[in-house]
Short mmCIF file of C-alpha atoms in Angstrom, two decimals:
data_model
loop_
_atom_site.label_atom_id
_atom_site.label_comp_id
_atom_site.label_asym_id
_atom_site.label_seq_id
_atom_site.Cartn_x
_atom_site.Cartn_y
_atom_site.Cartn_z
CA UNK A 1 0.00 0.00 0.00
CA UNK A 2 1.40 3.36 -1.06
CA UNK A 3 1.62 5.85 1.84
CA UNK A 4 2.70 9.46 2.29
CA UNK A 5 2.73 12.20 4.93
CA UNK A 6 -0.57 14.08 5.01
CA UNK A 7 0.26 17.73 4.44
CA UNK A 8 2.53 19.15 7.14
CA UNK A 9 1.51 16.46 9.65
CA UNK A 10 3.38 13.38 10.83
CA UNK A 11 0.41 11.21 9.84
CA UNK A 12 1.55 8.57 7.35
CA UNK A 13 -1.64 7.84 5.43
CA UNK A 14 -2.38 5.31 2.69
CA UNK A 15 -3.38 6.59 -0.76
CA UNK A 16 -6.77 4.99 -0.01
CA UNK A 17 -9.01 6.30 2.77
CA UNK A 18 -12.07 4.27 3.77
CA UNK A 19 -15.15 6.47 3.62
CA UNK A 20 -17.87 5.46 6.04
CA UNK A 21 -20.88 7.66 5.36
CA UNK A 22 -23.06 4.68 4.39
CA UNK A 23 -22.39 2.82 7.65
CA UNK A 24 -25.61 2.64 9.62
CA UNK A 25 -27.92 3.37 6.66
CA UNK A 26 -27.05 1.43 3.49
CA UNK A 27 -24.66 -0.87 5.37
CA UNK A 28 -25.56 -2.64 8.61
CA UNK A 29 -23.14 -2.81 11.53
CA UNK A 30 -22.19 -6.36 10.55
CA UNK A 31 -21.54 -5.34 6.93
CA UNK A 32 -19.60 -2.28 8.09
CA UNK A 33 -17.39 -4.43 10.32
CA UNK A 34 -16.60 -6.72 7.36
CA UNK A 35 -15.73 -3.73 5.15
CA UNK A 36 -13.40 -2.23 7.77
CA UNK A 37 -11.82 -5.62 8.51
CA UNK A 38 -10.98 -6.10 4.85
CA UNK A 39 -9.74 -2.53 4.38
CA UNK A 40 -7.40 -2.84 7.36
CA UNK A 41 -6.11 -6.19 6.10
CA UNK A 42 -5.08 -4.43 2.87
CA UNK A 43 -3.23 -1.62 4.63
CA UNK A 44 -6.11 0.87 4.54
CA UNK A 45 -5.96 2.05 8.15
CA UNK A 46 -7.37 5.53 7.44
CA UNK A 47 -11.09 5.95 8.20
CA UNK A 48 -13.08 9.10 7.46
CA UNK A 49 -16.35 9.81 9.23
CA UNK A 50 -18.40 12.71 10.65
CA UNK A 51 -20.86 13.48 13.41
CA UNK A 52 -23.39 14.07 10.62
CA UNK A 53 -23.18 10.52 9.23
CA UNK A 54 -24.74 8.35 7.93
CA UNK A 55 -26.28 10.04 4.92
CA UNK A 56 -28.78 11.18 4.07
CA UNK A 57 -28.89 12.46 7.68
CA UNK A 58 -32.09 12.10 9.67
CA UNK A 59 -33.15 12.41 13.29
CA UNK A 60 -33.36 8.63 13.43
CA UNK A 61 -29.95 7.71 12.01
CA UNK A 62 -27.77 10.61 13.13
CA UNK A 63 -24.38 9.65 14.64
CA UNK A 64 -24.78 5.90 13.98
CA UNK A 65 -21.61 5.84 11.89
CA UNK A 66 -19.29 7.05 14.63
CA UNK A 67 -20.89 4.54 17.03
CA UNK A 68 -20.32 1.67 14.59
CA UNK A 69 -16.66 2.62 14.17
CA UNK A 70 -16.26 2.90 17.93
CA UNK A 71 -17.85 -0.50 18.45
CA UNK A 72 -15.54 -2.00 15.79
CA UNK A 73 -12.38 -0.57 17.34
CA UNK A 74 -13.50 -1.74 20.77
CA UNK A 75 -14.32 -5.25 19.49
CA UNK A 76 -11.06 -5.58 17.57
CA UNK A 77 -8.84 -3.76 20.08
CA UNK A 78 -7.12 -1.97 17.20
CA UNK A 79 -7.36 1.75 18.02
CA UNK A 80 -3.59 2.22 17.84
CA UNK A 81 -3.54 0.76 14.31
CA UNK A 82 -6.15 3.11 12.90
CA UNK A 83 -6.08 6.76 11.80
CA UNK A 84 -9.47 8.31 12.58
CA UNK A 85 -10.71 11.43 10.82
CA UNK A 86 -14.05 12.92 11.77
CA UNK A 87 -15.83 16.23 11.28
CA UNK A 88 -17.80 18.85 13.17
CA UNK A 89 -20.99 20.14 11.55
CA UNK A 90 -21.92 23.79 11.17
CA UNK A 91 -24.99 25.74 10.17
CA UNK A 92 -26.92 24.77 7.08
CA UNK A 93 -29.48 27.58 6.47
CA UNK A 94 -32.94 26.35 5.57
CA UNK A 95 -32.38 22.89 7.06
CA UNK A 96 -33.35 21.73 10.54
CA UNK A 97 -30.31 19.98 11.94
CA UNK A 98 -30.99 20.58 15.64
CA UNK A 99 -30.80 16.81 16.22
CA UNK A 100 -27.04 16.97 15.62
CA UNK A 101 -26.64 19.28 18.61
CA UNK A 102 -29.16 17.27 20.63
CA UNK A 103 -27.18 14.07 20.03
CA UNK A 104 -23.97 15.61 21.35
CA UNK A 105 -25.38 15.27 24.84
CA UNK A 106 -25.72 11.98 26.71
CA UNK A 107 -28.61 11.44 27.10
CA UNK A 108 -29.66 13.50 24.05
CA UNK A 109 -31.35 16.86 24.44
CA UNK A 110 -34.91 17.48 23.28
CA UNK A 111 -34.77 17.75 19.48
CA UNK A 112 -37.47 20.41 19.54
CA UNK A 113 -35.56 22.80 21.80
CA UNK A 114 -31.94 22.08 20.85
CA UNK A 115 -30.25 24.86 18.86
CA UNK A 116 -29.04 24.51 15.30
CA UNK A 117 -25.39 23.52 14.81
CA UNK A 118 -22.94 26.38 14.45
CA UNK A 119 -19.17 26.59 14.58
CA UNK A 120 -18.83 28.54 17.82
CA UNK A 121 -16.06 27.70 20.27
CA UNK A 122 -18.55 26.08 22.64
CA UNK A 123 -20.14 23.93 19.95
CA UNK A 124 -16.81 22.79 18.47
CA UNK A 125 -15.55 21.70 21.89
CA UNK A 126 -18.82 19.96 22.75
CA UNK A 127 -19.01 18.24 19.37
CA UNK A 128 -15.48 16.91 19.76
CA UNK A 129 -16.28 15.44 23.18
CA UNK A 130 -19.36 13.74 21.71
CA UNK A 131 -17.34 12.24 18.85
CA UNK A 132 -14.74 10.97 21.30
CA UNK A 133 -17.49 9.31 23.35
CA UNK A 134 -19.13 7.65 20.36
CA UNK A 135 -15.80 6.54 18.88
CA UNK A 136 -14.77 5.18 22.30
CA UNK A 137 -11.36 6.85 22.09
CA UNK A 138 -9.40 9.53 23.92
CA UNK A 139 -8.11 11.29 20.81
CA UNK A 140 -9.00 12.05 17.20
CA UNK A 141 -6.18 11.95 14.66
CA UNK A 142 -7.74 14.47 12.27
CA UNK A 143 -10.63 16.78 13.21
CA UNK A 144 -12.19 18.60 10.27
CA UNK A 145 -14.58 21.51 9.85
CA UNK A 146 -17.20 19.85 7.64
CA UNK A 147 -18.15 22.97 5.69
CA UNK A 148 -17.64 26.71 6.16
CA UNK A 149 -19.64 28.58 8.78
CA UNK A 150 -19.76 31.60 6.48
CA UNK A 151 -21.59 31.62 3.16
CA UNK A 152 -19.58 30.09 0.32
CA UNK A 153 -20.70 28.44 -2.94
CA UNK A 154 -20.87 24.82 -1.77
CA UNK A 155 -22.01 21.41 -3.00
CA UNK A 156 -22.11 22.19 -6.70
CA UNK A 157 -22.29 25.98 -6.44
CA UNK A 158 -20.49 27.65 -9.34
CA UNK A 159 -20.82 31.35 -8.52
CA UNK A 160 -20.43 33.55 -5.45
CA UNK A 161 -23.57 35.54 -4.56
CA UNK A 162 -22.89 38.47 -2.18
CA UNK A 163 -26.59 38.70 -1.26
CA UNK A 164 -26.28 35.27 0.42
CA UNK A 165 -23.63 36.38 2.89
CA UNK A 166 -24.62 35.83 6.53
CA UNK A 167 -23.40 36.30 10.06
CA UNK A 168 -21.23 33.43 11.27
CA UNK A 169 -18.69 32.61 13.97
CA UNK A 170 -15.38 34.17 13.02
CA UNK A 171 -12.53 32.19 11.53
CA UNK A 172 -10.48 33.34 14.51
CA UNK A 173 -12.95 31.71 16.94
CA UNK A 174 -12.89 28.44 14.99
CA UNK A 175 -9.09 28.32 14.75
CA UNK A 176 -8.70 29.12 18.45
CA UNK A 177 -11.08 26.26 19.32
CA UNK A 178 -9.02 23.84 17.24
CA UNK A 179 -5.93 25.07 19.05
CA UNK A 180 -7.59 24.36 22.39
CA UNK A 181 -8.42 20.80 21.35
CA UNK A 182 -4.85 20.18 20.22
CA UNK A 183 -3.47 21.60 23.46
CA UNK A 184 -5.83 19.36 25.44
CA UNK A 185 -4.60 16.27 23.58
CA UNK A 186 -8.07 15.50 22.23
CA UNK A 187 -7.07 16.21 18.63
CA UNK A 188 -3.72 15.59 16.94
CA UNK A 189 -4.29 17.57 13.74
CA UNK A 190 -7.10 19.55 12.16
CA UNK A 191 -8.33 20.10 8.65
CA UNK A 192 -10.83 21.85 6.41
CA UNK A 193 -13.55 20.50 4.16
CA UNK A 194 -15.60 21.91 1.30
CA UNK A 195 -13.38 24.99 1.43
CA UNK A 196 -12.41 27.65 -1.08
CA UNK A 197 -9.03 29.21 -1.79
CA UNK A 198 -10.08 32.32 0.13
CA UNK A 199 -11.06 30.18 3.10
CA UNK A 200 -7.81 28.19 3.08
CA UNK A 201 -5.73 31.36 3.07
CA UNK A 202 -7.81 33.00 5.81
CA UNK A 203 -7.66 29.94 8.07
CA UNK A 204 -3.92 29.50 7.59
CA UNK A 205 -2.99 33.14 8.13
CA UNK A 206 -5.25 33.27 11.21
CA UNK A 207 -3.59 30.12 12.59
CA UNK A 208 -0.17 31.70 12.09
CA UNK A 209 -1.28 34.83 13.91
CA UNK A 210 -2.74 32.87 16.84
CA UNK A 211 0.14 30.43 17.11
CA UNK A 212 -2.08 27.44 16.26
CA UNK A 213 -0.76 24.65 14.00
CA UNK A 214 -1.95 25.05 10.43
CA UNK A 215 -4.61 22.73 8.98
CA UNK A 216 -3.01 19.69 7.35
CA UNK A 217 -5.81 18.60 5.02
CA UNK A 218 -8.72 19.74 2.90
CA UNK A 219 -11.54 17.35 2.03
CA UNK A 220 -13.19 18.55 -1.15
CA UNK A 221 -15.40 17.22 -3.92
CA UNK A 222 -13.08 16.11 -6.72
CA UNK A 223 -13.35 13.79 -9.72
CA UNK A 224 -12.24 13.46 -13.35
CA UNK A 225 -15.26 15.63 -14.16
CA UNK A 226 -14.87 18.11 -11.28
CA UNK A 227 -11.35 19.52 -11.30
CA UNK A 228 -11.84 22.89 -9.58
CA UNK A 229 -9.11 22.02 -7.07
CA UNK A 230 -6.39 21.93 -9.73
CA UNK A 231 -6.06 25.70 -10.04
CA UNK A 232 -5.56 28.26 -7.28
CA UNK A 233 -6.58 25.80 -4.54
CA UNK A 234 -3.76 23.46 -5.55
CA UNK A 235 -1.38 26.42 -5.47
CA UNK A 236 -2.44 27.45 -1.96
CA UNK A 237 -2.22 23.86 -0.70
CA UNK A 238 1.09 23.01 -2.42
CA UNK A 239 3.98 21.77 -0.23
CA UNK A 240 5.86 25.01 -0.99
CA UNK A 241 2.98 27.10 0.34
CA UNK A 242 0.56 25.95 3.11
CA UNK A 243 1.34 22.24 2.60
CA UNK A 244 -2.20 20.88 2.86
CA UNK A 245 -3.08 17.42 1.54
CA UNK A 246 -6.22 16.85 -0.52
CA UNK A 247 -8.64 14.21 0.72
CA UNK A 248 -10.79 13.69 -2.34
CA UNK A 249 -14.42 12.66 -1.98
CA UNK A 250 -16.95 12.19 -4.78
CA UNK A 251 -14.34 10.71 -7.13
CA UNK A 252 -17.13 8.64 -8.73
CA UNK A 253 -19.70 11.44 -8.35
CA UNK A 254 -21.76 9.28 -6.02
CA UNK A 255 -21.36 6.34 -8.41
CA UNK A 256 -22.55 8.25 -11.48
CA UNK A 257 -19.15 8.13 -13.19
CA UNK A 258 -18.91 4.36 -12.74
CA UNK A 259 -21.54 3.99 -15.44
CA UNK A 260 -23.79 1.91 -13.22
CA UNK A 261 -26.75 4.24 -13.69
CA UNK A 262 -26.65 3.68 -17.43
CA UNK A 263 -28.78 0.95 -18.98
CA UNK A 264 -28.27 -2.64 -17.92
CA UNK A 265 -27.01 -2.31 -14.37
CA UNK A 266 -28.78 -3.29 -11.15
CA UNK A 267 -28.85 -0.14 -9.01
CA UNK A 268 -31.57 -1.17 -6.58
CA UNK A 269 -29.20 -0.75 -3.61
CA UNK A 270 -27.40 2.29 -4.98
CA UNK A 271 -27.47 5.71 -3.33
CA UNK A 272 -29.14 7.68 -6.12
CA UNK A 273 -31.86 5.04 -6.48
CA UNK A 274 -32.60 4.81 -2.77
CA UNK A 275 -32.28 8.56 -2.15
CA UNK A 276 -33.03 10.37 -5.44
CA UNK A 277 -33.14 13.78 -3.73
CA UNK A 278 -29.68 13.44 -2.20
CA UNK A 279 -26.68 15.05 -3.93
CA UNK A 280 -28.65 16.22 -6.99
CA UNK A 281 -25.49 17.83 -8.41
CA UNK A 282 -24.33 14.35 -9.44
CA UNK A 283 -27.47 13.71 -11.52
CA UNK A 284 -26.76 16.19 -14.34
CA UNK A 285 -27.19 15.01 -17.93
CA UNK A 286 -23.65 16.14 -18.74
CA UNK A 287 -22.34 13.81 -16.04
CA UNK A 288 -24.24 10.87 -17.58
CA UNK A 289 -22.93 11.77 -21.04
CA UNK A 290 -19.38 11.94 -19.70
CA UNK A 291 -19.87 8.61 -17.89
CA UNK A 292 -20.75 6.90 -21.18
CA UNK A 293 -17.46 8.04 -22.68
CA UNK A 294 -15.53 7.13 -19.52
CA UNK A 295 -16.90 3.60 -19.84
CA UNK A 296 -15.52 3.42 -23.39
CA UNK A 297 -12.09 4.75 -22.38
CA UNK A 298 -12.00 2.16 -19.60
CA UNK A 299 -13.10 -0.70 -21.89
CA UNK A 300 -10.23 0.10 -24.24
CA UNK A 301 -7.84 -0.52 -21.34
CA UNK A 302 -9.69 -3.58 -20.05
CA UNK A 303 -10.83 -1.97 -16.80
CA UNK A 304 -14.03 -0.62 -15.29
CA UNK A 305 -14.91 3.08 -15.31
CA UNK A 306 -14.78 3.00 -11.49
CA UNK A 307 -11.21 1.72 -11.60
CA UNK A 308 -10.29 4.32 -14.24
CA UNK A 309 -11.63 7.26 -12.22
CA UNK A 310 -10.08 6.21 -8.92
CA UNK A 311 -6.72 5.32 -10.48
CA UNK A 312 -6.64 8.72 -12.16
CA UNK A 313 -7.41 10.52 -8.89
CA UNK A 314 -4.76 8.57 -6.99
CA UNK A 315 -2.13 9.59 -9.56
CA UNK A 316 -2.49 13.35 -9.00
CA UNK A 317 0.58 15.01 -7.43
CA UNK A 318 -1.51 16.90 -4.86
CA UNK A 319 -3.50 13.87 -3.68
CA UNK A 320 -3.22 13.09 0.01
CA UNK A 321 -5.70 10.20 -0.07
CA UNK A 322 -8.64 9.10 -2.20
CA UNK A 323 -11.75 8.52 -0.10
CA UNK A 324 -13.52 5.43 -1.37
CA UNK A 325 -17.04 4.38 -0.51
CA UNK A 326 -18.55 0.92 -0.44
CA UNK A 327 -21.72 -0.79 0.69
CA UNK A 328 -20.48 -4.30 -0.11
CA UNK A 329 -17.25 -6.22 0.35
CA UNK A 330 -16.97 -6.61 -3.43
CA UNK A 331 -17.03 -2.84 -3.91
CA UNK A 332 -14.34 -2.15 -1.32
CA UNK A 333 -12.12 -4.83 -2.90
CA UNK A 334 -12.45 -3.23 -6.35
CA UNK A 335 -12.04 0.33 -5.07
CA UNK A 336 -8.86 -0.39 -3.11
CA UNK A 337 -7.35 -2.19 -6.09
CA UNK A 338 -8.37 0.72 -8.34
CA UNK A 339 -6.34 3.25 -6.38
CA UNK A 340 -3.24 1.07 -6.82
CA UNK A 341 -3.69 0.80 -10.60
CA UNK A 342 -1.29 2.77 -12.80
CA UNK A 343 -2.53 4.48 -15.96
CA UNK A 344 -0.48 5.00 -19.11
CA UNK A 345 0.03 8.41 -20.73
CA UNK A 346 -2.49 7.66 -23.48
CA UNK A 347 -5.23 7.05 -20.92
CA UNK A 348 -4.41 10.18 -18.92
CA UNK A 349 -4.50 12.20 -22.15
CA UNK A 350 -7.92 10.74 -22.98
CA UNK A 351 -9.17 11.76 -19.53
CA UNK A 352 -7.89 15.30 -20.07
CA UNK A 353 -9.58 15.49 -23.48
CA UNK A 354 -12.86 14.33 -21.98
CA UNK A 355 -12.66 17.00 -19.31
CA UNK A 356 -11.98 19.68 -21.93
CA UNK A 357 -15.07 18.48 -23.79
CA UNK A 358 -17.50 18.52 -20.85
CA UNK A 359 -15.89 20.71 -18.19
CA UNK A 360 -16.90 20.53 -14.53
CA UNK A 361 -20.10 18.57 -14.99
CA UNK A 362 -21.30 18.57 -11.37
CA UNK A 363 -21.35 22.35 -10.88
CA UNK A 364 -24.78 23.98 -10.94
CA UNK A 365 -25.49 27.69 -10.45
#
């Protein structure tokens, strides 16, 4: 298994990170245990989760994923072998997510009276303690801000709209809270997620000013058909600048780029079939059109489109780790092998040509 240091940290992470957002919804605890057992046996000791998970999040399923991971580590006695990354949730205007805050308490608070999540110092510290409790551990290797507290064009947003700006906890307050958690030994390193170049620079310069270690990772949506990261974000995160490793999610665009939603595939257990309203940015016609051509490029090299996409992502110079998802053992086997597959120059050139043809297919407004 190929490994490398994650950003400026001392964390030696594999090129494959096991994503867990289906654990507790599409995958039972037993199935999740089997997936993690296999991943660890292959050298994939890096698990990514969040207090929000599983998805789609509901009052009924919230925080199951962290509990399942905690139960697994307790049952296997393997905490010291595993790198755990989790995330703290912030505000999501227009959505009732008070249950996230309610579930940070033990026993939970009343969902009806609990406040909405927000990235204040108090909420970040409380959320971390709740994650530690559910994960049954005394420390988190990588603690990430799941999405910005301020307004930013997220989850498929293409343009910045000044009229959507809103009041939010300051970046200084968030950075200081991360510094407190590191000082307390509850968190080893911290990272960003769904961030912009502006946000990365602001967080890093604020950390320098406050004497807090810089973030070591950024977890952003990234795929062969969503390459926004490759420009000014890659420059800001480069080893010669802030030295922040990319943790890429959505490499298959929720499975859309694998070609499985095209004719002839059984998708009865797949995310977009079970939850058609979730992650609508991945459902665009341009993405389906691009997927058809990805399938043909892959066929010419005797591989699946899923293998092609993940191998391509793993080959990028700025890649810290490719987050793979799986609801079955067969999927995790294929996805781990995919990230270890090397592509020839002809195939990489074909991928570049396809991107030039379709552009960033999962961006919306």
